[in-house]
Structure formats: structure tokens, C-alpha cells
mmCIF file of C-alpha atoms in Angstrom:
data_model
loop_
_atom_site.group_PDB
_atom_site.id
_atom_site.type_symbol
_atom_site.label_atom_id
_atom_site.label_comp_id
_atom_site.label_asym_id
_atom_site.label_seq_id
_atom_site.Cartn_x
_atom_site.Cartn_y
_atom_site.Cartn_z
ATOM 1 C CA MET A 1098 49.646 62.139 42.362
ATOM 2 C CA ASP A 1099 51.288 61.197 45.053
ATOM 3 C CA ILE A 1100 51.169 59.689 48.641
ATOM 4 C CA ALA A 1101 51.503 63.004 50.366
ATOM 5 C CA ALA A 1102 49.167 64.527 48.360
ATOM 6 C CA ALA A 1103 46.395 61.151 48.837
ATOM 7 C CA ASN A 1104 47.461 61.126 52.770
ATOM 8 C CA SER A 1105 47.030 65.677 53.057
ATOM 9 C CA MET A 1106 43.721 65.106 51.356
ATOM 10 C CA THR A 1107 40.223 65.816 53.306
ATOM 11 C CA TYR A 1108 37.510 62.891 53.773
ATOM 12 C CA GLU A 1109 35.596 64.906 50.850
ATOM 13 C CA GLU A 1110 38.833 64.722 48.349
ATOM 14 C CA PHE A 1111 39.859 62.149 49.412
ATOM 15 C CA MET A 1112 36.418 60.264 48.353
ATOM 16 C CA ASP A 1113 35.791 62.966 45.941
ATOM 17 C CA VAL A 1114 39.369 61.298 43.900
ATOM 18 C CA PHE A 1115 38.751 57.822 45.578
ATOM 19 C CA GLY A 1116 34.880 56.672 46.136
ATOM 20 C CA ASN A 1117 34.009 54.527 42.969
ATOM 21 C CA ILE A 1118 37.275 52.565 43.239
ATOM 22 C CA VAL A 1119 35.234 49.999 43.955
ATOM 23 C CA GLU A 1120 32.829 50.059 42.164
ATOM 24 C CA LYS A 1121 30.115 51.729 44.008
ATOM 25 C CA CYS A 1122 31.115 51.229 46.958
ATOM 26 C CA PRO A 1123 31.904 54.815 49.209
ATOM 27 C CA LEU A 1124 31.291 52.629 52.307
ATOM 28 C CA ILE A 1125 34.869 50.839 51.818
ATOM 29 C CA THR A 1126 37.310 54.750 50.827
ATOM 30 C CA ALA A 1127 35.620 55.925 53.564
ATOM 31 C CA ALA A 1128 36.512 53.037 56.270
ATOM 32 C CA VAL A 1129 40.386 53.422 54.819
ATOM 33 C CA TRP A 1130 40.771 56.283 54.272
ATOM 34 C CA SER A 1131 40.814 56.539 58.226
ATOM 35 C CA LYS A 1132 44.596 54.000 58.429
ATOM 36 C CA ARG A 1133 45.476 57.073 56.651
ATOM 37 C CA PRO A 1134 48.829 57.622 56.578
ATOM 38 C CA PHE A 1135 49.727 54.808 53.788
ATOM 39 C CA ASP A 1136 53.450 54.286 53.099
ATOM 40 C CA ASN A 1137 52.947 54.480 49.500
ATOM 41 C CA PHE A 1138 49.803 53.101 47.053
ATOM 42 C CA LEU A 1139 50.531 50.154 47.404
ATOM 43 C CA ASP A 1140 49.929 49.964 51.589
ATOM 44 C CA LEU A 1141 46.167 51.854 50.605
ATOM 45 C CA GLU A 1142 46.196 49.581 48.127
ATOM 46 C CA ASN A 1143 46.323 46.291 50.955
ATOM 47 C CA SER A 1144 43.859 48.745 52.662
ATOM 48 C CA VAL A 1145 41.020 48.153 50.855
ATOM 49 C CA PHE A 1146 42.150 44.833 50.450
ATOM 50 C CA GLU A 1147 42.251 43.751 53.374
ATOM 51 C CA PHE A 1148 39.024 45.697 53.950
ATOM 52 C CA ILE A 1149 36.757 43.912 51.929
ATOM 53 C CA ASP A 1150 38.871 40.356 53.181
ATOM 54 C CA SER A 1151 37.594 40.692 56.217
ATOM 55 C CA LEU A 1152 33.871 41.661 55.292
ATOM 56 C CA SER A 1153 31.064 38.010 55.690
ATOM 57 C CA THR A 1154 29.817 36.620 52.555
ATOM 58 C CA SER A 1155 26.716 38.587 53.215
ATOM 59 C CA GLY A 1156 29.086 41.883 52.727
ATOM 60 C CA LYS A 1157 30.766 40.087 49.330
ATOM 61 C CA GLN A 1158 28.080 39.871 48.398
ATOM 62 C CA GLY A 1159 27.199 42.648 48.310
ATOM 63 C CA VAL A 1160 30.642 44.908 46.742
ATOM 64 C CA LEU A 1161 29.695 42.531 43.582
ATOM 65 C CA ARG A 1162 25.896 43.469 43.799
ATOM 66 C CA CYS A 1163 27.139 46.609 43.371
ATOM 67 C CA HIS A 1164 28.657 46.219 39.866
ATOM 68 C CA PRO A 1165 26.724 46.626 37.445
ATOM 69 C CA ASP A 1166 25.696 43.832 34.162
ATOM 70 C CA LEU A 1167 28.337 43.752 31.584
ATOM 71 C CA ALA A 1168 26.784 44.945 28.170
ATOM 72 C CA GLY A 1169 23.295 45.804 30.347
ATOM 73 C CA ARG A 1170 20.594 47.704 31.387
ATOM 74 C CA GLU A 1171 23.594 51.269 32.751
ATOM 75 C CA LEU A 1172 25.522 50.504 29.835
ATOM 76 C CA MET A 1173 22.029 51.164 27.151
ATOM 77 C CA SER A 1174 20.730 53.695 29.229
ATOM 78 C CA GLY A 1175 23.845 55.859 29.905
ATOM 79 C CA THR A 1176 23.489 55.191 34.025
ATOM 80 C CA LEU A 1177 27.191 53.779 34.250
ATOM 81 C CA THR A 1178 30.336 54.678 36.105
ATOM 82 C CA THR A 1179 32.356 56.611 34.211
ATOM 83 C CA GLU A 1180 34.827 54.103 35.536
ATOM 84 C CA SER A 1181 32.544 51.123 34.008
ATOM 85 C CA LYS A 1182 32.251 52.766 30.840
ATOM 86 C CA ARG A 1183 35.501 52.477 30.358
ATOM 87 C CA GLU A 1184 36.864 49.457 31.363
ATOM 88 C CA GLN A 1185 33.138 48.077 29.522
ATOM 89 C CA HIS A 1186 34.418 50.086 25.764
ATOM 90 C CA GLN A 1187 38.265 49.002 26.287
ATOM 91 C CA SER A 1188 36.929 45.330 26.458
ATOM 92 C CA GLY A 1189 34.817 46.023 22.865
ATOM 93 C CA LEU A 1190 31.750 45.762 25.270
ATOM 94 C CA THR A 1191 30.204 48.906 23.424
ATOM 95 C CA SER A 1192 30.004 47.451 20.757
ATOM 96 C CA LEU A 1193 28.863 44.381 20.348
ATOM 97 C CA ARG A 1194 26.320 42.631 17.500
ATOM 98 C CA PRO A 1195 22.535 42.178 18.769
ATOM 99 C CA GLU A 1196 23.394 38.659 18.933
ATOM 100 C CA GLU A 1197 26.084 39.160 20.500
ATOM 101 C CA ARG A 1198 23.768 41.277 23.140
ATOM 102 C CA GLN A 1199 21.556 38.812 23.292
ATOM 103 C CA LYS A 1200 24.060 35.999 24.259
ATOM 104 C CA LEU A 1201 25.895 38.041 27.268
ATOM 105 C CA ASN A 1202 22.180 39.121 28.916
ATOM 106 C CA GLN A 1203 20.892 35.322 29.062
ATOM 107 C CA LEU A 1204 24.653 34.279 30.481
ATOM 108 C CA ASN A 1205 23.505 36.878 32.873
ATOM 109 C CA ALA A 1206 20.796 36.589 34.030
ATOM 110 C CA CYS A 1207 21.209 32.711 34.193
ATOM 111 C CA TYR A 1208 24.940 33.690 35.892
ATOM 112 C CA LYS A 1209 22.743 35.822 38.634
ATOM 113 C CA GLU A 1210 20.056 33.407 39.043
ATOM 114 C CA LYS A 1211 22.845 30.798 40.213
ATOM 115 C CA PHE A 1212 24.596 32.811 42.254
ATOM 116 C CA GLY A 1213 21.930 35.751 42.956
ATOM 117 C CA PHE A 1214 25.135 38.602 42.775
ATOM 118 C CA PRO A 1215 26.329 39.447 38.712
ATOM 119 C CA PHE A 1216 29.240 38.436 37.225
ATOM 120 C CA VAL A 1217 31.612 40.617 37.698
ATOM 121 C CA ILE A 1218 35.075 40.170 35.464
ATOM 122 C CA CYS A 1219 38.129 42.954 34.866
ATOM 123 C CA ALA A 1220 36.651 44.294 31.831
ATOM 124 C CA LYS A 1221 40.307 45.936 30.912
ATOM 125 C CA LEU A 1222 41.972 42.910 31.276
ATOM 126 C CA ASN A 1223 39.449 40.593 28.548
ATOM 127 C CA ASP A 1224 38.438 41.382 25.353
ATOM 128 C CA LYS A 1225 34.267 40.579 24.405
ATOM 129 C CA ALA A 1226 35.103 36.742 23.670
ATOM 130 C CA ARG A 1227 37.384 36.221 27.124
ATOM 131 C CA ILE A 1228 34.460 37.272 28.551
ATOM 132 C CA LEU A 1229 31.690 35.803 27.234
ATOM 133 C CA GLN A 1230 34.298 31.962 27.831
ATOM 134 C CA GLU A 1231 35.029 33.362 31.106
ATOM 135 C CA LEU A 1232 31.027 33.295 31.938
ATOM 136 C CA SER A 1233 30.194 30.619 30.075
ATOM 137 C CA GLU A 1234 33.090 28.506 32.622
ATOM 138 C CA ARG A 1235 32.552 30.474 35.474
ATOM 139 C CA PHE A 1236 28.658 29.851 35.213
ATOM 140 C CA GLU A 1237 29.465 25.613 36.426
ATOM 141 C CA ASN A 1238 31.255 26.998 39.303
ATOM 142 C CA SER A 1239 30.200 26.750 43.162
ATOM 143 C CA PRO A 1240 28.148 29.124 44.077
ATOM 144 C CA GLN A 1241 31.783 29.725 47.191
ATOM 145 C CA GLU A 1242 33.926 28.976 44.505
ATOM 146 C CA GLU A 1243 32.238 32.360 42.121
ATOM 147 C CA LEU A 1244 32.282 34.296 45.165
ATOM 148 C CA GLN A 1245 35.534 33.808 46.039
ATOM 149 C CA ASN A 1246 36.555 34.934 41.727
ATOM 150 C CA GLY A 1247 34.353 37.934 41.703
ATOM 151 C CA ILE A 1248 35.812 38.853 44.220
ATOM 152 C CA GLU A 1249 39.154 38.725 43.527
ATOM 153 C CA GLU A 1250 38.064 40.233 39.995
ATOM 154 C CA VAL A 1251 37.045 42.914 41.974
ATOM 155 C CA LYS A 1252 40.172 43.347 43.439
ATOM 156 C CA LYS A 1253 41.698 44.114 39.820
ATOM 157 C CA ILE A 1254 39.871 46.527 38.989
ATOM 158 C CA CYS A 1255 40.676 48.286 42.032
ATOM 159 C CA HIS A 1256 44.120 47.767 41.673
ATOM 160 C CA LEU A 1257 44.141 49.127 37.833
ATOM 161 C CA ARG A 1258 41.831 52.118 38.950
ATOM 162 C CA LEU A 1259 44.019 53.387 41.646
ATOM 163 C CA GLN A 1260 46.670 52.126 38.797
ATOM 164 C CA ASP A 1261 44.271 55.279 36.946
ATOM 165 C CA LEU A 1262 44.715 57.389 38.947
ATOM 166 C CA CYS A 1263 47.851 57.641 40.977
ATOM 167 C CA SER A 1264 50.927 56.633 38.047
ATOM 168 C CA PRO A 1265 53.354 55.841 38.056
ATOM 169 C CA GLY A 1266 54.360 55.717 41.938
ATOM 170 C CA MET A 1267 52.347 52.913 42.148
ATOM 171 C CA PRO A 1268 53.530 49.535 41.199
ATOM 172 C CA THR A 1269 51.859 46.549 38.763
ATOM 173 C CA LYS A 1270 51.429 43.025 41.494
ATOM 174 C CA LEU A 1271 48.822 41.173 38.394
#
């Protein structure tokens, strides 16, 4: 897909293609659609990031709350989004041993209790061992640090989802 095709999409088409670049946050995609035309896909990405950065603390927390627990209930019930399922599979989270799943579920619950939103990490850039390590380490951060860490991970996920949709036209900047 090239940027001209994205710029010429109707609202509905744009939402169908880009609606989940930020997990379960189609409102962000809808807001960004109105910023067309984009010069390139990096311009589209930057528009998404600027929108996220402009959100209040509670808005950013809401973005994080849209993310599923890693290897959690949504994975087990088969209700993960297509993108999340693929990302969790690539990181090895869909093939956890029972003791790994139990540990991850316990850490996820403690994290969510402390911060008020789920632990978010770009699963596609990590494996299950690194995810468990990060979860353990980030649990020690302050709520403000974790809000910022979570939002930065959301941006990584968004970048890779856009890249999957638009390659090879978008440069990698991670």
C-alpha cells in the first residue's frame, strides 16, 4: 500500500485498515483520519503519536487499559484481536508451560493492582523470558514512570502494526 491509497480511503475504509493500530482504540484512528493527507507513513505514525501524547493522564491510562493481559483470559478464551494473537504467538506466550502461565498471571494481577492498568510491552520485540523479566523489573517503577513506559510500548506496537500494513514504504525507526 502506498500513502496515496491511504489518503484516498473513505473514513470507513481507513477504519477497516488502520482501526486497530492502537489496540482497541479506534477513536485514535478516527481522529487521525481527519489529519489527511499524510506526506508519508511516517507522517501518519507521527500523527498517531502526537494524538496519544496530547492525551491527559487518564486518557493515556485508558489507552493502556485497552490492552489485554499477556497470555491472559482473552488469549485463553480466543477473544484476542488478530494482531495481539499474532504478536503473543511470536513471543512464545501462546505456548507457556502451566507454571509459566501461573507466574505471568500472578505478576499481571499484582502489576494491575499497583498501577491500575495492564502491563504493556511490545511482545513482537521480546520473547517470553524477556517479558517476564521486564514485568518483574518494571513493577518496581513509580506509577508515572510506568505510565510513560506503557505509552512508549504502545508506540512500538503501533509502529510495527503500521509497518506490517504499509511495508516496504515505511522506514524502521525503532
